[in-house]
C-alpha cells in the first residue's frame, strides 16, 4: 500500500493539484470582464498591476494592513499556520528528498531544527484557528460544516506529519497516515476552499486593480491604504 | 397574482406612472402587492448565467467565514454584533443562496433579499478593506439590487426615484424649465449684493460645467446661489446645462442599470454639446460616483474614463484655495473645534481625502480627525439609499448611532459634511437622538467659505456717488 502511495497515487495527486489549480486560475481570469465588473482591466493594465502587487504584498506581511493590526490574535495564528504550511511541503528535508526522487527537482532543505520549530508553530497556529471558530462570535456564527472539512483537510497532513516525525513507536502508521492525508489534500484542493492557495492571489490582485484603476488610483496612486 | 396595480415588474417610464405610484402613500399597497409578485425564475437564472461571473462567484466560494469583515461593518456594531449583520452572512444568505439555487426562489425569498440589500448594506465598501481576500460585499449587494430591480422587488421610494430620472431627467419632478427658472430667481435674489452675478445656462466652451443634485433646486436653492457666488468671486468662466444638470442617480441606488446609463449619457451629451474643459459636480457623494466612477462604464467608454475631467466640488475648492482664486480672511477662519465626514463615494472610492484636508487647513484652526478616517471612515449611516426609504426608517436610525458616537469622540460640535447623504444623516441624528446630539452642527463647505472668503473690491456693490 505504501508503495502505491509513494508511487502512482502521489503522481496522480500532484497532477490533479497542479492541473486543477491552473484551471482555476485560467477560469478566474477568463471570467473577469470590463463590462460586467466595470473595471478597465486592459486599458489601465499598468497602474492596475501595481495596485494588484501592492494589494498582495501588504496582506502577506503580518501587520501590513489595518485589518491585521487590529486583529492581533487572528494575525498571529494565521501567519503561524500559513508560514509552516507553505514552506514545509517543499523544504522539509524529507520532502525535498521525495520531490527530488519522484520528480527530479532538487530543492534546498531547511535545517532540521528550524523545520521542527516551523511545524510545531504551524500546529499551534492551527489550533488557534480552530479555537477562533469556537471563541470569536462572528467566526462561530459563520462557520459551516464545509469550513470544518477544510480545516481537517489542511490540519491532518500537518498533525500526522508531526506524529511521524516525533513518535517513537508506531511511526509506520503515521507515515502511512501522513502520505494518505497529504494526497487527499492535494486532490481535494482544486475543488474546495483550499483553492484559495492560488485564488487568494487572484482575488487580492483583482481588488487591488479595482481600487487602482477605477476607485481612486489616479488620485492616491496605486497603493491603496489597506 | 403576478402583478398588482402599483407593484409591477417594469420600471416607471411615464409621468402618469410616476404619479400613480406616488398616490399610494408610503407604498402601503405597493408592498402588500409585492407579497404576491411572482418571480420570473427563467429570467433570473438567465441573468445569473450571463452576468454573474468569476469575480463574484469566487468571492462567494472562497470566503473562509473568518469573521474579519464583521467589525468593519457599522451596521454589525450598531446592531449589538448581531450575527445576521455580518457582511459575509448577509451576502451568503441572499446572493449566495440565489446562485446555489440557480435562481429557483420564491417571492418570500426575494422580499428577504430586498430587505437585506437595502436595509443591511449601504454599499459603502468598507468591508472590502478588512477581508484577507478583498471580498467586496458592497459590490455584490449592488449587483443583487440590480437582479431585484429587474424583478420588481425594490423599495417604493427608489422605484419612484428611478422613474423620476427616466421621466424628468432628474431625481425629482423638476423640469428643465423649473431648473432654469430657479437659476434666474437665485440671480435676482442676489444680484443686488453681487453685481454682475450670473448663472450662465448652456454657454459653450466654458472652463467649467457645473452639475448638481436636484434637491438643491427643489429644496435648497440657496446652495445654487452660493455656488454661483463662489464661482463669481473666483472669476471662473462657467456654465450649467439646461439638460443634464442633475448628476445624481437614484437609479444606481435602485439597481436600475438601464436608467443609470440614461442618466450618465444625459450628462455626457451635455459635455458633447457645450464642450466645457472640466466638470465640477456639487457636494454630493453618490452623484459623483454615478457620473465619474461608474458612469464611464455604463456609458460603454472603453477607457473607463469620463469624456473630460470630472472634479468633485471639494477638488475645485482645494485647487481654488491653493491657486489663490479664493482667498480666506484669516480672522474669519473657524476657531472652534471642527471635524470632517469622509464620504465613502469619493474618499474610499475615489481617493480625494487630500482635497478635503487641504480645505480644512485653509478654513479652520482647530481641525480634529475622526478616529477612523479617510479610506477607513465609516458610512454616515444613511448611504446607498438608506436615508430615503420609509420601510427601513427604524433600521436607518439605529445605523446613525456609530457615526454619532464617532463625531462625539472628536469633541467637536461642528461637522463638515460635503455630501448630501452624509449631510442628511447628520441632520437626522439631531432629530432622532435629540438629547445626545443637541449641540451638533453640520454644514456643507459652500456656506462656510462664504463666511470667510475675501471679496475683491471690484465685485462689491458700488456705493452711490454723492
XYZ file of C-alpha atoms in Angstrom:
692
model
C 0.000 0.000 0.000
C 2.782 2.345 0.962
C 4.324 1.631 -2.424
C 1.168 2.758 -4.129
C 1.009 5.914 -2.043
C 4.639 6.711 -2.812
C 4.162 5.741 -6.433
C 1.215 6.199 -8.768
C -1.067 7.796 -6.173
C 1.400 10.557 -5.478
C 1.784 11.292 -9.182
C -1.977 11.352 -9.590
C -2.454 13.594 -6.570
C 0.186 16.062 -7.697
C -1.196 16.062 -11.240
C -4.735 16.734 -10.025
C -3.459 19.513 -7.782
C -1.291 21.245 -10.384
C -3.686 20.909 -13.297
C -6.685 21.715 -11.119
C -5.089 24.853 -9.769
C -4.019 26.016 -13.221
C -7.570 25.505 -14.446
C -8.931 27.519 -11.509
C -6.610 30.423 -12.300
C -7.373 30.344 -16.014
C -11.115 30.194 -15.421
C -10.883 33.040 -12.944
C -9.006 35.326 -15.281
C -11.215 34.401 -18.235
C -14.285 35.256 -16.212
C -13.168 38.804 -15.488
C -14.966 41.309 -17.640
C -14.501 45.030 -18.129
C -18.182 45.376 -18.880
C -19.620 43.298 -16.036
C -17.068 44.205 -13.357
C -16.923 47.793 -14.613
C -13.136 47.914 -14.396
C -10.877 48.872 -17.310
C -8.506 45.947 -16.740
C -6.796 46.101 -20.120
C -6.677 49.837 -20.919
C -5.184 50.535 -17.496
C -3.116 47.411 -17.011
C -0.058 49.389 -15.846
C -1.486 51.040 -12.769
C -3.703 48.008 -12.278
C -0.770 45.625 -11.894
C 0.918 47.984 -9.456
C -2.252 48.036 -7.395
C -2.508 44.257 -7.621
C 1.075 43.762 -6.469
C 0.663 46.172 -3.558
C -2.603 44.522 -2.558
C -0.966 41.079 -2.406
C 2.260 42.098 -0.674
C 0.621 44.162 2.062
C -1.606 41.276 3.069
C 1.303 38.822 3.136
C 3.074 40.833 5.811
C 1.916 40.362 9.405
C 0.656 43.758 10.473
C 0.930 45.019 6.901
C -2.693 46.060 6.827
C -5.021 47.684 9.282
C -7.148 44.563 9.449
C -4.109 42.551 10.565
C -3.118 45.198 13.096
C -6.497 45.393 14.804
C -6.850 41.594 14.929
C -3.584 40.534 16.591
C -4.727 37.055 17.610
C -6.010 36.211 14.141
C -2.850 37.650 12.612
C -0.629 35.604 14.887
C -2.331 32.254 14.360
C -2.942 32.904 10.665
C 0.721 33.517 9.914
C 1.985 30.831 12.303
C -0.110 28.300 10.413
C 0.424 29.525 6.874
C 4.190 30.039 7.014
C 4.689 26.412 8.010
C 2.070 25.152 5.576
C 3.739 26.900 2.651
C 7.385 26.176 3.477
C 7.315 22.666 4.928
C 5.751 20.780 1.979
C 8.656 21.882 -0.196
C 11.660 22.494 2.005
C 11.464 19.951 4.789
C 14.473 17.713 4.125
C 12.378 14.541 3.902
C 10.032 16.228 1.428
C 12.881 17.612 -0.641
C 14.308 14.099 -0.894
C 10.982 12.659 -2.053
C 10.464 15.527 -4.518
C 13.940 15.010 -5.983
C 13.493 11.247 -6.198
C 9.991 11.359 -7.686
C 10.099 14.488 -9.809
C 13.794 15.142 -10.354
C 13.531 18.652 -8.924
C 16.071 19.460 -6.270
C 15.125 21.968 -3.638
C 17.173 23.375 -0.768
C 16.274 21.869 2.586
C 15.526 23.626 5.835
C 17.784 22.829 8.801
C 16.077 20.100 10.826
C 15.681 22.176 13.972
C 14.103 25.063 12.073
C 11.724 22.679 10.326
C 10.745 21.225 13.694
C 10.058 24.675 15.050
C 8.039 25.682 11.971
C 5.920 22.575 12.192
C 5.160 22.981 15.876
C 4.427 26.700 15.378
C 2.116 25.792 12.495
C 0.355 23.282 14.696
C -0.184 25.930 17.367
C -1.481 28.244 14.666
C -3.814 25.506 13.513
C -5.236 25.102 16.993
C -5.562 28.875 17.182
C -7.647 28.869 14.013
C -9.800 26.068 15.391
C -10.165 27.929 18.688
C -11.305 31.096 16.863
C -14.166 29.210 15.299
C -15.459 28.444 18.783
C -14.456 31.586 20.605
C -14.873 34.520 18.231
C -18.624 35.139 17.929
C -18.545 36.323 14.310
C -16.407 33.387 13.179
C -18.548 30.988 15.190
C -21.750 32.318 13.656
C -20.433 31.957 10.119
C -18.703 28.582 10.402
C -20.265 25.754 8.420
C -19.503 22.046 8.109
C -17.508 22.825 4.989
C -15.201 25.084 6.969
C -14.502 22.251 9.390
C -13.874 19.917 6.474
C -11.346 22.332 5.015
C -9.633 22.734 8.375
C -9.492 18.954 8.719
C -8.111 18.513 5.204
C -5.360 21.025 5.945
C -4.728 20.005 9.548
C -4.459 16.246 9.132
C -1.306 16.195 6.991
C 0.294 18.574 9.474
C -0.689 16.608 12.552
C 0.187 13.227 11.072
C 3.471 14.635 9.793
C 4.403 15.831 13.242
C 3.439 12.471 14.748
C 5.537 10.707 12.143
C 8.497 12.918 12.988
C 8.269 12.755 16.773
C 6.665 9.410 17.555
C 8.962 6.790 18.977
C 6.795 3.817 18.094
C 4.161 3.136 15.513
C 5.747 5.528 13.059
C 4.804 3.283 10.149
C 1.212 4.069 10.828
C 1.911 7.800 10.993
C 3.950 7.665 7.815
C 1.072 5.966 6.070
C -1.492 8.374 7.508
C 0.646 11.386 6.610
C 1.075 10.450 2.988
C -2.528 9.438 2.621
C -3.933 12.664 4.117
C -1.445 14.750 2.165
C -2.574 13.145 -1.084
C -6.208 13.656 -0.160
C -5.358 17.297 0.500
C -3.749 17.670 -2.922
C -6.666 16.056 -4.718
C -9.328 17.986 -2.791
C -7.662 21.387 -3.069
C -8.863 22.479 -6.528
C -12.444 21.529 -5.670
C -12.776 23.089 -2.230
C -11.999 26.341 -0.464
C -8.416 25.095 -0.419
C -8.310 26.504 -3.930
C -7.530 29.731 -2.097
C -3.914 28.577 -2.333
C -3.983 30.157 -5.785
C -7.253 32.080 -5.749
C -6.046 34.227 -2.844
C -3.589 35.790 -5.274
C -6.309 36.211 -7.870
C -8.900 37.905 -5.656
C -6.303 40.096 -3.984
C -4.927 41.138 -7.361
C -8.418 41.844 -8.642
C -9.461 44.111 -5.777
C -6.071 45.837 -5.948
C -6.675 46.507 -9.631
C -10.203 47.708 -8.913
C -9.065 50.355 -6.424
C -6.066 51.350 -8.549
C -7.816 51.521 -11.919
C -11.229 52.783 -11.021
C -11.621 53.696 -7.390
C -9.098 56.455 -6.861
C -5.748 55.209 -8.150
C -5.458 58.346 -10.267
C -5.643 60.451 -7.091
C -3.981 58.439 -4.368
C -1.672 56.331 -6.553
C -1.805 52.564 -6.995
C -1.047 51.833 -3.332
C -4.378 51.575 -1.588
C -4.109 52.139 2.187
C -5.126 48.602 3.179
C -51.444 37.088 -8.777
C -48.483 38.071 -10.922
C -48.531 41.875 -10.779
C -50.604 44.371 -8.805
C -51.933 47.827 -9.559
C -48.906 49.515 -8.004
C -46.305 46.794 -7.749
C -45.206 45.813 -11.216
C -42.022 44.375 -12.579
C -41.290 47.012 -15.209
C -39.659 50.347 -14.361
C -41.759 53.532 -14.442
C -41.316 55.338 -17.728
C -44.114 57.901 -17.906
C -45.178 60.828 -15.737
C -48.560 59.186 -15.313
C -46.982 56.029 -13.895
C -44.808 58.005 -11.506
C -47.791 59.996 -10.226
C -49.870 56.860 -9.941
C -47.308 55.129 -7.749
C -46.804 58.305 -5.726
C -50.526 58.265 -4.944
C -50.026 55.056 -2.937
C -48.742 56.979 0.070
C -45.733 55.331 1.660
C -46.127 52.380 -0.670
C -48.546 50.621 1.637
C -50.431 48.822 -1.069
C -47.300 48.537 -3.179
C -45.598 46.394 -0.531
C -48.788 44.413 0.097
C -48.990 43.595 -3.590
C -45.328 42.682 -3.635
C -46.076 39.692 -1.446
C -47.836 38.167 -4.427
C -45.453 39.347 -7.111
C -44.250 36.302 -8.990
C -40.573 35.670 -9.554
C -39.605 35.202 -13.190
C -37.345 32.287 -12.427
C -36.240 31.755 -16.022
C -35.173 35.361 -16.381
C -33.373 35.239 -13.046
C -31.484 32.085 -13.967
C -30.536 33.575 -17.311
C -29.390 36.820 -15.695
C -27.217 34.894 -13.265
C -25.702 32.801 -16.047
C -24.946 35.825 -18.173
C -23.867 38.399 -15.626
C -22.548 36.562 -12.584
C -19.002 35.631 -13.486
C -15.767 34.616 -11.816
C -15.226 37.708 -9.666
C -18.492 37.333 -7.783
C -18.658 33.562 -7.827
C -15.119 33.253 -6.489
C -15.807 35.778 -3.735
C -18.798 33.759 -2.612
C -16.965 30.465 -2.918
C -13.642 31.154 -1.207
C -14.997 33.170 1.718
C -13.405 31.401 4.686
C -16.056 32.581 7.146
C -13.279 34.003 9.295
C -15.471 36.864 10.504
C -12.916 39.623 9.963
C -15.489 41.585 7.984
C -17.881 41.680 10.935
C -16.498 44.645 12.800
C -15.686 46.524 9.629
C -19.441 46.936 9.149
C -21.057 49.756 11.120
C -24.415 48.008 10.899
C -22.959 44.980 12.695
C -21.705 47.053 15.617
C -24.770 49.314 15.615
C -26.983 46.255 15.998
C -25.146 44.840 19.021
C -22.986 42.499 16.973
C -25.974 40.663 15.533
C -24.525 37.739 13.531
C -27.141 38.366 10.846
C -25.415 41.701 10.215
C -22.017 40.200 9.356
C -21.299 41.141 5.742
C -20.407 37.567 4.853
C -23.641 36.298 6.402
C -25.705 38.921 4.613
C -24.391 38.118 1.167
C -24.166 34.330 1.609
C -27.819 34.148 2.646
C -29.043 36.279 -0.223
C -26.968 36.334 -3.406
C -25.056 33.202 -2.364
C -28.306 31.315 -1.915
C -29.736 32.683 -5.175
C -26.742 31.338 -7.061
C -26.747 27.986 -5.305
C -30.434 27.627 -6.185
C -29.806 28.854 -9.744
C -32.498 31.491 -9.368
C -35.128 28.972 -8.368
C -36.515 31.024 -5.460
C -39.909 32.266 -4.355
C -41.424 35.656 -3.661
C -40.784 35.469 0.066
C -37.101 34.904 -0.549
C -36.916 37.840 -2.953
C -38.512 40.150 -0.379
C -35.977 38.919 2.145
C -33.224 39.752 -0.355
C -34.718 43.201 -0.865
C -34.781 43.877 2.864
C -31.161 42.820 3.243
C -29.892 44.590 0.124
C -31.426 47.933 1.070
C -31.559 47.934 4.850
C -28.487 45.981 5.871
C -25.919 47.374 3.435
C -25.271 50.924 2.301
C -22.760 49.727 -0.327
C -20.069 51.730 1.465
C -17.491 49.049 0.530
C -15.625 49.315 3.829
C -15.673 45.529 4.352
C -13.535 45.072 1.253
C -10.657 46.657 3.175
C -10.842 44.186 6.051
C -11.183 40.909 4.178
C -7.948 38.993 3.518
C -9.355 38.044 0.108
C -10.581 41.568 -0.586
C -14.173 40.386 -0.902
C -16.318 43.438 -1.556
C -19.769 42.737 -0.195
C -20.910 46.235 -1.172
C -20.203 45.492 -4.822
C -22.125 42.248 -4.574
C -25.060 43.915 -2.818
C -25.173 46.422 -5.649
C -25.278 43.567 -8.121
C -28.031 41.896 -6.113
C -30.021 45.137 -6.202
C -29.851 45.022 -9.977
C -31.279 41.494 -10.062
C -34.037 42.513 -7.640
C -34.936 45.695 -9.510
C -35.393 43.784 -12.723
C -37.875 41.504 -10.952
C -39.760 44.387 -9.347
C -38.529 43.831 -5.783
C -37.363 47.321 -4.937
C -38.315 49.781 -2.188
C -41.144 52.098 -3.125
C -39.147 55.337 -2.949
C -36.421 54.002 -5.190
C -38.847 52.639 -7.744
C -40.241 56.174 -7.891
C -36.754 57.706 -7.890
C -35.717 55.610 -10.859
C -38.936 56.636 -12.621
C -38.298 60.307 -11.884
C -34.890 60.101 -13.567
C -36.399 58.410 -16.586
C -39.249 60.895 -16.884
C -37.765 64.218 -15.765
C -34.058 63.631 -16.306
C -33.657 64.420 -12.602
C -34.254 62.576 -9.336
C -37.254 64.796 -8.558
C -40.082 66.245 -10.545
C -38.020 69.246 -11.600
C -38.197 70.017 -15.283
C -35.619 71.817 -17.348
C -37.827 74.946 -17.210
C -38.146 74.720 -13.408
C -34.408 74.455 -13.171
C -33.694 77.448 -15.410
C -36.351 79.490 -13.595
C -34.769 78.693 -10.244
C -31.382 79.794 -11.542
C -32.877 83.104 -12.700
C -34.650 83.530 -9.398
C -31.453 82.964 -7.439
C -29.600 85.512 -9.560
C -32.376 88.075 -8.980
C -32.304 87.412 -5.248
C -28.590 88.021 -5.014
C -27.612 90.445 -7.754
C -28.028 93.484 -5.600
C -25.384 92.283 -3.213
C -23.369 90.700 -6.027
C -23.446 92.956 -9.069
C -22.750 91.039 -12.248
C -23.690 87.691 -10.694
C -24.961 85.210 -13.233
C -25.723 81.559 -13.700
C -24.863 81.095 -17.353
C -27.016 78.401 -18.915
C -25.819 76.395 -21.929
C -22.781 78.545 -22.536
C -20.433 76.828 -24.952
C -16.699 76.249 -24.430
C -16.717 77.354 -20.801
C -13.902 76.288 -18.483
C -16.337 74.659 -16.074
C -19.679 72.979 -16.489
C -21.299 72.741 -13.071
C -23.711 69.900 -12.305
C -25.760 69.478 -9.179
C -28.233 67.486 -7.131
C -31.905 68.151 -7.967
C -32.597 68.682 -4.269
C -30.667 71.911 -4.500
C -33.183 73.225 -6.993
C -36.253 71.910 -5.270
C -35.407 72.334 -1.571
C -32.161 74.245 -1.141
C -31.944 76.824 -3.923
C -29.556 78.834 -1.750
C -26.952 76.183 -2.370
C -27.177 77.001 -6.043
C -26.786 80.707 -5.269
C -23.778 80.015 -3.050
C -22.105 78.005 -5.780
C -22.734 80.819 -8.261
C -21.332 83.439 -5.880
C -18.197 81.391 -5.223
C -17.583 80.864 -8.964
C -18.209 84.601 -9.376
C -15.654 85.510 -6.698
C -13.153 83.047 -8.132
C -13.633 84.618 -11.548
C -14.492 81.335 -13.221
C -15.787 81.051 -16.747
C -18.573 78.574 -16.036
C -21.921 77.303 -17.143
C -24.721 74.887 -16.343
C -26.511 72.744 -18.909
C -30.280 73.135 -19.240
C -30.470 69.398 -19.818
C -28.192 67.057 -17.913
C -27.762 69.340 -14.900
C -28.705 66.723 -12.288
C -25.780 64.396 -11.669
C -27.487 62.248 -9.078
C -28.549 58.695 -9.705
C -31.261 57.143 -7.612
C -31.197 54.620 -10.427
C -27.838 53.496 -9.016
C -29.314 53.038 -5.551
C -32.270 51.241 -7.105
C -30.174 48.868 -9.220
C -31.762 50.246 -12.385
C -28.743 49.805 -14.644
C -30.583 50.844 -17.770
C -31.630 54.051 -16.007
C -28.068 54.631 -14.830
C -26.869 54.557 -18.409
C -29.565 57.014 -19.451
C -28.612 59.377 -16.608
C -24.944 59.489 -17.281
C -25.399 59.754 -21.022
C -27.598 62.800 -20.465
C -24.635 64.486 -18.784
C -22.041 63.245 -21.263
C -24.301 64.557 -24.035
C -24.264 67.973 -22.375
C -20.480 67.747 -22.365
C -20.518 66.991 -26.072
C -22.911 69.836 -26.744
C -21.240 72.527 -24.655
C -17.604 71.381 -24.828
C -16.546 72.507 -21.336
C -12.940 71.894 -20.255
C -13.910 70.351 -16.948
C -16.974 69.360 -14.990
C -17.437 70.339 -11.385
C -20.025 68.298 -9.504
C -21.672 69.568 -6.360
C -21.124 68.376 -2.787
C -22.736 65.014 -3.316
C -21.083 61.628 -2.987
C -23.247 59.238 -4.943
C -23.763 61.669 -7.817
C -20.020 61.782 -8.257
C -19.771 58.032 -8.166
C -22.534 57.682 -10.731
C -21.069 60.172 -13.199
C -17.339 59.750 -12.706
C -16.513 56.363 -11.221
C -19.206 54.012 -12.518
C -20.583 56.300 -15.233
C -17.962 55.771 -17.910
C -18.612 52.028 -17.783
C -22.369 52.414 -18.020
C -21.841 54.685 -20.994
C -19.637 51.997 -22.550
C -16.462 54.106 -22.709
C -13.553 51.734 -23.298
C -11.042 53.869 -21.390
C -13.108 53.667 -18.212
C -12.786 57.448 -18.004
C -15.290 60.249 -18.345
C -15.064 62.274 -21.593
C -13.498 65.252 -19.782
C -12.116 65.701 -16.294
C -14.842 65.488 -13.651
C -13.940 67.250 -10.420
C -15.800 66.868 -7.193
C -16.643 70.208 -5.607
C -14.015 69.614 -2.920
C -11.342 69.305 -5.615
C -12.396 72.557 -7.179
C -12.356 74.329 -3.783
C -8.970 72.861 -2.824
C -7.457 73.988 -6.129
C -9.093 77.416 -5.912
C -7.668 77.907 -2.421
C -4.204 76.748 -3.426
C -4.107 78.863 -6.562
C -5.462 81.914 -4.718
C -8.638 82.166 -6.795
C -10.396 82.057 -3.460
C -8.671 83.836 -0.602
C -9.616 83.357 3.037
C -9.651 86.126 5.613
C -7.518 84.583 8.396
C -9.516 86.450 11.031
C -12.702 84.761 9.952
C -11.467 81.208 9.991
C -13.385 78.760 12.201
C -11.681 78.652 15.561
C -13.974 76.245 17.373
C -13.200 72.513 17.169
C -14.351 71.124 13.865
C -14.351 67.663 12.314
C -14.889 66.247 8.847
C -17.082 63.494 7.461
C -15.339 61.491 4.722
C -17.873 60.447 2.109
C -17.441 56.795 1.087
C -18.224 57.503 -2.506
C -15.393 59.875 -3.277
C -12.937 59.215 -0.441
C -12.737 55.429 -0.145
C -13.886 55.007 -3.707
C -12.069 57.872 -5.403
C -9.166 58.885 -3.174
C -9.951 62.568 -2.625
C -9.020 62.665 1.072
C -6.179 65.136 0.463
C -8.507 67.663 -1.146
C -10.819 67.827 1.850
C -7.884 68.100 4.245
C -6.448 70.933 2.187
C -9.752 72.741 2.552
C -9.807 72.172 6.308
C -6.302 73.584 6.624
C -7.491 76.825 4.998
C -10.816 77.269 6.746
C -10.268 76.031 10.296
C -7.672 76.415 13.009
C -8.748 73.550 15.260
C -9.440 70.599 12.970
C -9.874 67.155 14.516
C -9.846 63.894 12.600
C -12.394 61.217 13.437
C -10.827 58.059 14.783
C -11.459 56.074 11.624
C -10.815 58.478 8.817
C -10.056 58.836 5.116
C -10.464 55.497 3.328
C -11.186 53.788 6.643
C -14.039 56.063 7.608
C -17.477 54.695 8.377
C -20.551 55.401 6.296
C -22.637 58.254 7.708
C -25.331 55.709 8.425
C -27.655 56.716 5.643
C -25.825 55.999 2.391
C -26.842 53.872 -0.566
C -30.462 54.981 -0.430
C -30.915 54.063 3.246
C -31.842 57.649 4.230
C -34.754 57.804 1.882
C -36.641 54.553 2.426
C -39.610 54.731 4.809
C -39.839 50.958 5.186
C -36.396 50.918 6.837
C -36.591 54.072 8.926
C -36.078 52.236 12.246
C -33.085 50.330 10.878
C -31.621 53.541 9.464
C -31.999 55.319 12.790
C -30.067 52.533 14.504
C -27.470 52.854 11.763
C -26.878 56.509 12.632
C -25.521 55.639 16.066
C -21.915 54.718 15.223
C -21.401 57.955 13.316
C -22.861 59.988 16.138
C -20.501 58.300 18.596
C -17.602 58.821 16.220
C -18.376 62.521 15.953
C -18.825 62.889 19.695
C -15.488 61.196 20.343
C -13.756 64.031 18.484
C -15.117 66.535 20.982
C -16.327 68.728 18.108
C -19.793 70.126 17.730
C -19.333 71.145 14.129
C -19.070 68.596 11.303
C -18.285 69.476 7.728
C -20.205 67.075 5.501
C -19.546 67.701 1.809
C -22.083 65.102 0.671
C -25.870 65.367 0.549
C -26.384 61.930 2.069
C -23.949 62.458 4.918
C -25.427 65.914 5.465
C -28.942 64.432 5.726
C -27.812 61.650 8.022
C -26.198 64.099 10.421
C -29.251 66.351 10.306
C -31.447 63.360 11.126
C -29.203 62.435 14.061
C -30.300 65.647 15.676
C -33.914 64.656 15.296
C -33.575 61.036 16.284
C -31.048 61.419 19.089
C -32.297 64.770 20.281
C -30.619 64.730 23.659
C -27.207 63.332 22.678
C -26.937 65.379 19.500
C -28.430 68.630 20.719
C -25.223 70.657 20.277
C -24.336 69.103 16.935
C -23.976 71.470 13.995
C -23.301 70.411 10.437
C -22.574 72.138 7.175
C -21.658 71.888 3.545
C -18.463 73.656 2.530
C -20.071 76.418 0.481
C -21.754 78.355 3.335
C -18.600 78.148 5.450
C -16.473 79.506 2.621
C -18.849 82.388 2.037
C -18.443 83.482 5.636
C -14.688 83.894 5.298
C -13.776 84.428 1.676
C -12.223 87.783 0.787
C -14.353 89.583 -1.777
C -12.303 91.579 -4.289
C -13.255 95.287 -4.270
C -14.439 95.328 -7.863
C -17.085 92.714 -7.045
C -18.572 94.641 -4.143
C -21.717 96.699 -4.710
C -20.686 100.267 -5.622
C -21.744 102.962 -3.143
C -23.929 105.596 -4.754
C -21.926 108.636 -5.893
C -22.560 111.670 -3.723
